[in-house]
Amino acid sequence: THQELGVGFQIASYDLELRGTGSILGGQQSGHMDDIGYEMYLDLLEKEMATLRGQEREPEIEPEIKIPLSASLSAEYVPQERQRLLLYKNLFSATETEEVDRYRRECIDRFGNLPKEAYNLFQVASLKVLLRKMRVEQIQSLKPNLFELRMGQLKAAQIKSLSEACALQGRILSLTPDFKLLVNLGENVLEDPLQRLIEVLFPLTIA
């Protein structure tokens, strides 16, 4: 339709503004993509496409993680600061746990086995992916094996899904009247409670 053609032209114009017209003799672009980064460029383009098509996007959530553990990439493990910053950026912009796993494998291949703090960082990155999908605004540990998840605004279908999960896993999951999700991993001391938490939450992110 003419409307679709109009939208396509506007998107192309927006893409041209970001990437620039380019160089006749080479691949150099004259737009703003180098300034904002490729991932942000794609996100901006996706948002513009949704706006032009009249689609509403849910507000993005950046979960706050309040779990006491040391999680970082040390200079001893990744010597170059630029590489460390790039890893941080890639990890915490990941949208799927598979991306985090890929970065983990690449990191081990390049720098060797993960120190404890680096292992924790990858676990936190995986957890953050799941929390975004669940629309969790904050997670905090009440006890070593007990976690409270404060949810953002949920749709009726999401509340129904959480309620059903709690009914099936009542010993582990419970939902408070103000829609905070409690995850109880049990009384036994766990060597890696964060990994167990990820395993419990992962099925809740599958639509």
mmCIF file of C-alpha atoms in Angstrom:
data_model
loop_
_atom_site.group_PDB
_atom_site.id
_atom_site.type_symbol
_atom_site.label_atom_id
_atom_site.label_comp_id
_atom_site.label_asym_id
_atom_site.label_seq_id
_atom_site.Cartn_x
_atom_site.Cartn_y
_atom_site.Cartn_z
ATOM 1 C CA THR A 1 0.000 0.000 0.000
ATOM 2 C CA HIS A 2 0.976 3.673 -0.295
ATOM 3 C CA GLN A 3 1.111 3.866 3.481
ATOM 4 C CA GLU A 4 3.621 1.005 3.647
ATOM 5 C CA LEU A 5 5.681 2.619 0.894
ATOM 6 C CA GLY A 6 5.676 5.885 2.831
ATOM 7 C CA VAL A 7 6.836 4.161 5.981
ATOM 8 C CA GLY A 8 9.569 2.400 4.017
ATOM 9 C CA PHE A 9 10.812 5.706 2.634
ATOM 10 C CA GLN A 10 10.852 7.300 6.101
ATOM 11 C CA ILE A 11 12.773 4.339 7.531
ATOM 12 C CA ALA A 12 15.276 4.525 4.682
ATOM 13 C CA SER A 13 15.708 8.262 5.335
ATOM 14 C CA TYR A 14 16.274 7.628 9.041
ATOM 15 C CA ASP A 15 18.771 4.867 8.217
ATOM 16 C CA LEU A 16 20.570 7.226 5.837
ATOM 17 C CA GLU A 17 20.764 9.903 8.526
ATOM 18 C CA LEU A 18 22.377 7.485 10.981
ATOM 19 C CA ARG A 19 24.727 5.695 8.579
ATOM 20 C CA GLY A 20 25.400 8.525 6.176
ATOM 21 C CA THR A 21 25.596 8.461 2.381
ATOM 22 C CA GLY A 22 29.022 6.838 2.349
ATOM 23 C CA SER A 23 32.094 7.404 0.254
ATOM 24 C CA ILE A 24 32.002 6.893 -3.514
ATOM 25 C CA LEU A 25 35.411 5.225 -3.517
ATOM 26 C CA GLY A 26 35.132 3.180 -0.342
ATOM 27 C CA GLY A 27 33.083 1.974 2.606
ATOM 28 C CA GLN A 28 33.385 5.087 4.736
ATOM 29 C CA GLN A 29 30.078 6.365 6.117
ATOM 30 C CA SER A 30 29.372 10.016 6.888
ATOM 31 C CA GLY A 31 26.487 9.545 9.344
ATOM 32 C CA HIS A 32 26.346 9.091 13.118
ATOM 33 C CA MET A 33 26.674 5.297 13.406
ATOM 34 C CA ASP A 34 30.360 5.413 14.348
ATOM 35 C CA ASP A 35 29.516 7.854 17.125
ATOM 36 C CA ILE A 36 26.656 5.845 18.642
ATOM 37 C CA GLY A 37 27.879 2.277 18.018
ATOM 38 C CA TYR A 38 26.354 -0.431 15.852
ATOM 39 C CA GLU A 39 24.171 -2.025 18.563
ATOM 40 C CA MET A 40 22.631 1.309 19.520
ATOM 41 C CA TYR A 41 22.169 2.119 15.826
ATOM 42 C CA LEU A 42 20.121 -1.065 15.359
ATOM 43 C CA ASP A 43 18.084 -0.332 18.472
ATOM 44 C CA LEU A 44 17.340 3.226 17.337
ATOM 45 C CA LEU A 45 16.331 1.973 13.904
ATOM 46 C CA GLU A 46 14.039 -0.663 15.433
ATOM 47 C CA LYS A 47 12.390 1.965 17.646
ATOM 48 C CA GLU A 48 11.886 4.283 14.677
ATOM 49 C CA MET A 49 10.320 1.467 12.655
ATOM 50 C CA ALA A 50 7.913 0.635 15.493
ATOM 51 C CA THR A 51 6.960 4.313 15.861
ATOM 52 C CA LEU A 52 6.305 4.760 12.153
ATOM 53 C CA ARG A 53 4.149 1.632 12.078
ATOM 54 C CA GLY A 54 2.146 2.791 15.075
ATOM 55 C CA GLN A 55 3.374 -0.050 17.286
ATOM 56 C CA GLU A 56 3.798 0.489 21.014
ATOM 57 C CA ARG A 57 6.975 -0.810 22.626
ATOM 58 C CA GLU A 58 6.984 -1.782 26.268
ATOM 59 C CA PRO A 59 9.243 0.490 28.320
ATOM 60 C CA GLU A 60 12.634 -1.091 28.811
ATOM 61 C CA ILE A 61 13.591 -2.314 32.264
ATOM 62 C CA GLU A 62 17.118 -2.246 33.664
ATOM 63 C CA PRO A 63 17.008 -4.612 36.665
ATOM 64 C CA GLU A 64 18.789 -3.679 39.864
ATOM 65 C CA ILE A 65 20.689 -6.662 41.272
ATOM 66 C CA LYS A 66 21.293 -6.530 45.025
ATOM 67 C CA ILE A 67 23.174 -9.763 45.652
ATOM 68 C CA PRO A 68 26.376 -9.621 47.701
ATOM 69 C CA LEU A 69 29.118 -11.097 45.536
ATOM 70 C CA SER A 70 32.273 -9.948 43.812
ATOM 71 C CA ALA A 71 31.848 -9.877 40.035
ATOM 72 C CA SER A 72 34.437 -8.262 37.770
ATOM 73 C CA LEU A 73 37.132 -8.697 35.127
ATOM 74 C CA SER A 74 40.491 -8.019 36.698
ATOM 75 C CA ALA A 75 43.439 -6.435 34.891
ATOM 76 C CA GLU A 76 45.404 -9.581 35.700
ATOM 77 C CA TYR A 77 42.895 -11.716 33.782
ATOM 78 C CA VAL A 78 42.124 -9.306 30.889
ATOM 79 C CA PRO A 79 45.159 -7.003 30.720
ATOM 80 C CA GLN A 80 43.974 -4.445 28.156
ATOM 81 C CA GLU A 81 41.437 -1.939 29.455
ATOM 82 C CA ARG A 82 39.765 -1.584 26.048
ATOM 83 C CA GLN A 83 39.137 -5.327 25.917
ATOM 84 C CA ARG A 84 37.678 -5.305 29.428
ATOM 85 C CA LEU A 85 35.335 -2.416 28.603
ATOM 86 C CA LEU A 86 34.218 -4.116 25.388
ATOM 87 C CA LEU A 87 33.486 -7.329 27.293
ATOM 88 C CA TYR A 88 31.454 -5.446 29.894
ATOM 89 C CA LYS A 89 29.515 -3.682 27.133
ATOM 90 C CA ASN A 90 28.819 -6.909 25.227
ATOM 91 C CA LEU A 91 27.833 -8.853 28.321
ATOM 92 C CA PHE A 92 25.343 -6.357 29.672
ATOM 93 C CA SER A 93 23.789 -5.564 26.306
ATOM 94 C CA ALA A 94 23.150 -9.267 25.615
ATOM 95 C CA THR A 95 19.494 -10.135 25.062
ATOM 96 C CA GLU A 96 19.821 -13.937 25.234
ATOM 97 C CA THR A 97 21.707 -16.221 27.613
ATOM 98 C CA GLU A 98 23.210 -17.928 24.553
ATOM 99 C CA GLU A 99 25.064 -14.687 23.808
ATOM 100 C CA VAL A 100 26.510 -14.644 27.322
ATOM 101 C CA ASP A 101 27.578 -18.287 26.941
ATOM 102 C CA ARG A 102 29.298 -17.436 23.656
ATOM 103 C CA TYR A 103 31.222 -14.573 25.238
ATOM 104 C CA ARG A 104 32.162 -16.888 28.109
ATOM 105 C CA ARG A 105 33.621 -19.468 25.713
ATOM 106 C CA GLU A 106 35.488 -16.789 23.755
ATOM 107 C CA CYS A 107 36.885 -15.342 26.974
ATOM 108 C CA ILE A 108 38.127 -18.737 28.164
ATOM 109 C CA ASP A 109 39.665 -19.484 24.752
ATOM 110 C CA ARG A 110 41.526 -16.183 24.798
ATOM 111 C CA PHE A 111 42.441 -15.632 28.444
ATOM 112 C CA GLY A 112 42.183 -19.052 30.120
ATOM 113 C CA ASN A 113 39.923 -20.419 32.841
ATOM 114 C CA LEU A 114 37.702 -17.877 34.564
ATOM 115 C CA PRO A 115 38.720 -16.615 38.008
ATOM 116 C CA LYS A 116 35.886 -16.642 40.558
ATOM 117 C CA GLU A 117 35.090 -12.924 40.108
ATOM 118 C CA ALA A 118 34.938 -13.293 36.312
ATOM 119 C CA TYR A 119 32.750 -16.416 36.616
ATOM 120 C CA ASN A 120 30.390 -14.440 38.841
ATOM 121 C CA LEU A 121 30.262 -11.629 36.272
ATOM 122 C CA PHE A 122 29.075 -13.984 33.542
ATOM 123 C CA GLN A 123 26.480 -15.436 35.921
ATOM 124 C CA VAL A 124 25.207 -11.943 36.743
ATOM 125 C CA ALA A 125 25.001 -11.132 33.007
ATOM 126 C CA SER A 126 22.935 -14.284 32.367
ATOM 127 C CA LEU A 127 20.703 -13.457 35.322
ATOM 128 C CA LYS A 128 20.159 -9.932 34.011
ATOM 129 C CA VAL A 129 18.993 -11.279 30.637
ATOM 130 C CA LEU A 130 16.350 -13.395 32.386
ATOM 131 C CA LEU A 131 15.259 -10.570 34.676
ATOM 132 C CA ARG A 132 14.698 -8.240 31.720
ATOM 133 C CA LYS A 133 12.545 -10.864 30.019
ATOM 134 C CA MET A 134 10.518 -11.302 33.226
ATOM 135 C CA ARG A 135 10.240 -7.504 33.665
ATOM 136 C CA VAL A 136 11.880 -7.603 37.078
ATOM 137 C CA GLU A 137 12.855 -4.176 38.399
ATOM 138 C CA GLN A 138 14.907 -5.405 41.357
ATOM 139 C CA ILE A 139 16.201 -8.647 42.814
ATOM 140 C CA GLN A 140 17.697 -8.899 46.270
ATOM 141 C CA SER A 141 18.873 -11.768 48.428
ATOM 142 C CA LEU A 142 17.003 -11.919 51.737
ATOM 143 C CA LYS A 143 19.058 -14.949 52.812
ATOM 144 C CA PRO A 144 21.811 -16.922 51.036
ATOM 145 C CA ASN A 145 19.206 -19.131 49.314
ATOM 146 C CA LEU A 146 16.176 -16.810 49.392
ATOM 147 C CA PHE A 147 15.619 -14.143 46.741
ATOM 148 C CA GLU A 148 12.920 -11.504 46.317
ATOM 149 C CA LEU A 149 12.061 -10.244 42.832
ATOM 150 C CA ARG A 150 10.151 -6.979 42.536
ATOM 151 C CA MET A 151 8.249 -7.012 39.299
ATOM 152 C CA GLY A 152 7.555 -4.106 36.974
ATOM 153 C CA GLN A 153 4.124 -3.541 35.461
ATOM 154 C CA LEU A 154 2.750 -6.919 34.413
ATOM 155 C CA LYS A 155 0.025 -7.844 31.971
ATOM 156 C CA ALA A 156 -2.770 -10.198 33.010
ATOM 157 C CA ALA A 157 -1.211 -13.044 31.003
ATOM 158 C CA GLN A 158 2.112 -12.607 32.812
ATOM 159 C CA ILE A 159 0.433 -12.646 36.223
ATOM 160 C CA LYS A 160 -1.466 -15.798 35.229
ATOM 161 C CA SER A 161 1.757 -17.465 34.052
ATOM 162 C CA LEU A 162 3.569 -16.619 37.295
ATOM 163 C CA SER A 163 0.641 -17.826 39.402
ATOM 164 C CA GLU A 164 0.602 -21.144 37.534
ATOM 165 C CA ALA A 165 4.362 -21.559 38.005
ATOM 166 C CA CYS A 166 3.991 -20.922 41.736
ATOM 167 C CA ALA A 167 1.200 -23.502 41.943
ATOM 168 C CA LEU A 168 3.434 -26.089 40.266
ATOM 169 C CA GLN A 169 6.574 -25.251 42.262
ATOM 170 C CA GLY A 170 5.140 -24.161 45.595
ATOM 171 C CA ARG A 171 8.227 -25.245 47.543
ATOM 172 C CA ILE A 172 10.433 -22.955 45.460
ATOM 173 C CA LEU A 173 8.249 -20.150 44.087
ATOM 174 C CA SER A 174 5.648 -17.983 45.800
ATOM 175 C CA LEU A 175 3.916 -14.754 44.837
ATOM 176 C CA THR A 176 3.141 -12.087 47.434
ATOM 177 C CA PRO A 177 -0.084 -10.020 47.323
ATOM 178 C CA ASP A 178 1.882 -7.075 45.884
ATOM 179 C CA PHE A 179 3.279 -9.333 43.133
ATOM 180 C CA LYS A 180 6.780 -9.861 44.454
ATOM 181 C CA LEU A 181 8.152 -13.249 43.484
ATOM 182 C CA LEU A 182 9.990 -15.161 46.196
ATOM 183 C CA VAL A 183 12.466 -17.842 45.136
ATOM 184 C CA ASN A 184 13.454 -20.233 47.922
ATOM 185 C CA LEU A 185 16.283 -22.559 46.944
ATOM 186 C CA GLY A 186 16.039 -24.548 50.184
ATOM 187 C CA GLU A 187 17.953 -24.836 53.425
ATOM 188 C CA ASN A 188 20.946 -26.771 52.112
ATOM 189 C CA VAL A 189 24.130 -24.827 51.467
ATOM 190 C CA LEU A 190 24.608 -24.505 47.729
ATOM 191 C CA GLU A 191 28.039 -24.227 46.156
ATOM 192 C CA ASP A 192 26.642 -22.057 43.346
ATOM 193 C CA PRO A 193 23.257 -20.574 44.343
ATOM 194 C CA LEU A 194 23.306 -18.122 41.417
ATOM 195 C CA GLN A 195 23.468 -20.975 38.907
ATOM 196 C CA ARG A 196 20.560 -22.686 40.646
ATOM 197 C CA LEU A 197 18.611 -19.409 40.595
ATOM 198 C CA ILE A 198 19.204 -19.094 36.837
ATOM 199 C CA GLU A 199 17.978 -22.668 36.322
ATOM 200 C CA VAL A 200 14.776 -21.906 38.262
ATOM 201 C CA LEU A 201 14.061 -18.622 36.469
ATOM 202 C CA PHE A 202 14.867 -19.713 32.912
ATOM 203 C CA PRO A 203 11.572 -21.617 32.308
ATOM 204 C CA LEU A 204 9.656 -18.513 33.459
ATOM 205 C CA THR A 205 11.052 -16.531 30.511
ATOM 206 C CA ILE A 206 9.717 -18.925 27.864
ATOM 207 C CA ALA A 207 6.495 -17.593 26.380
#
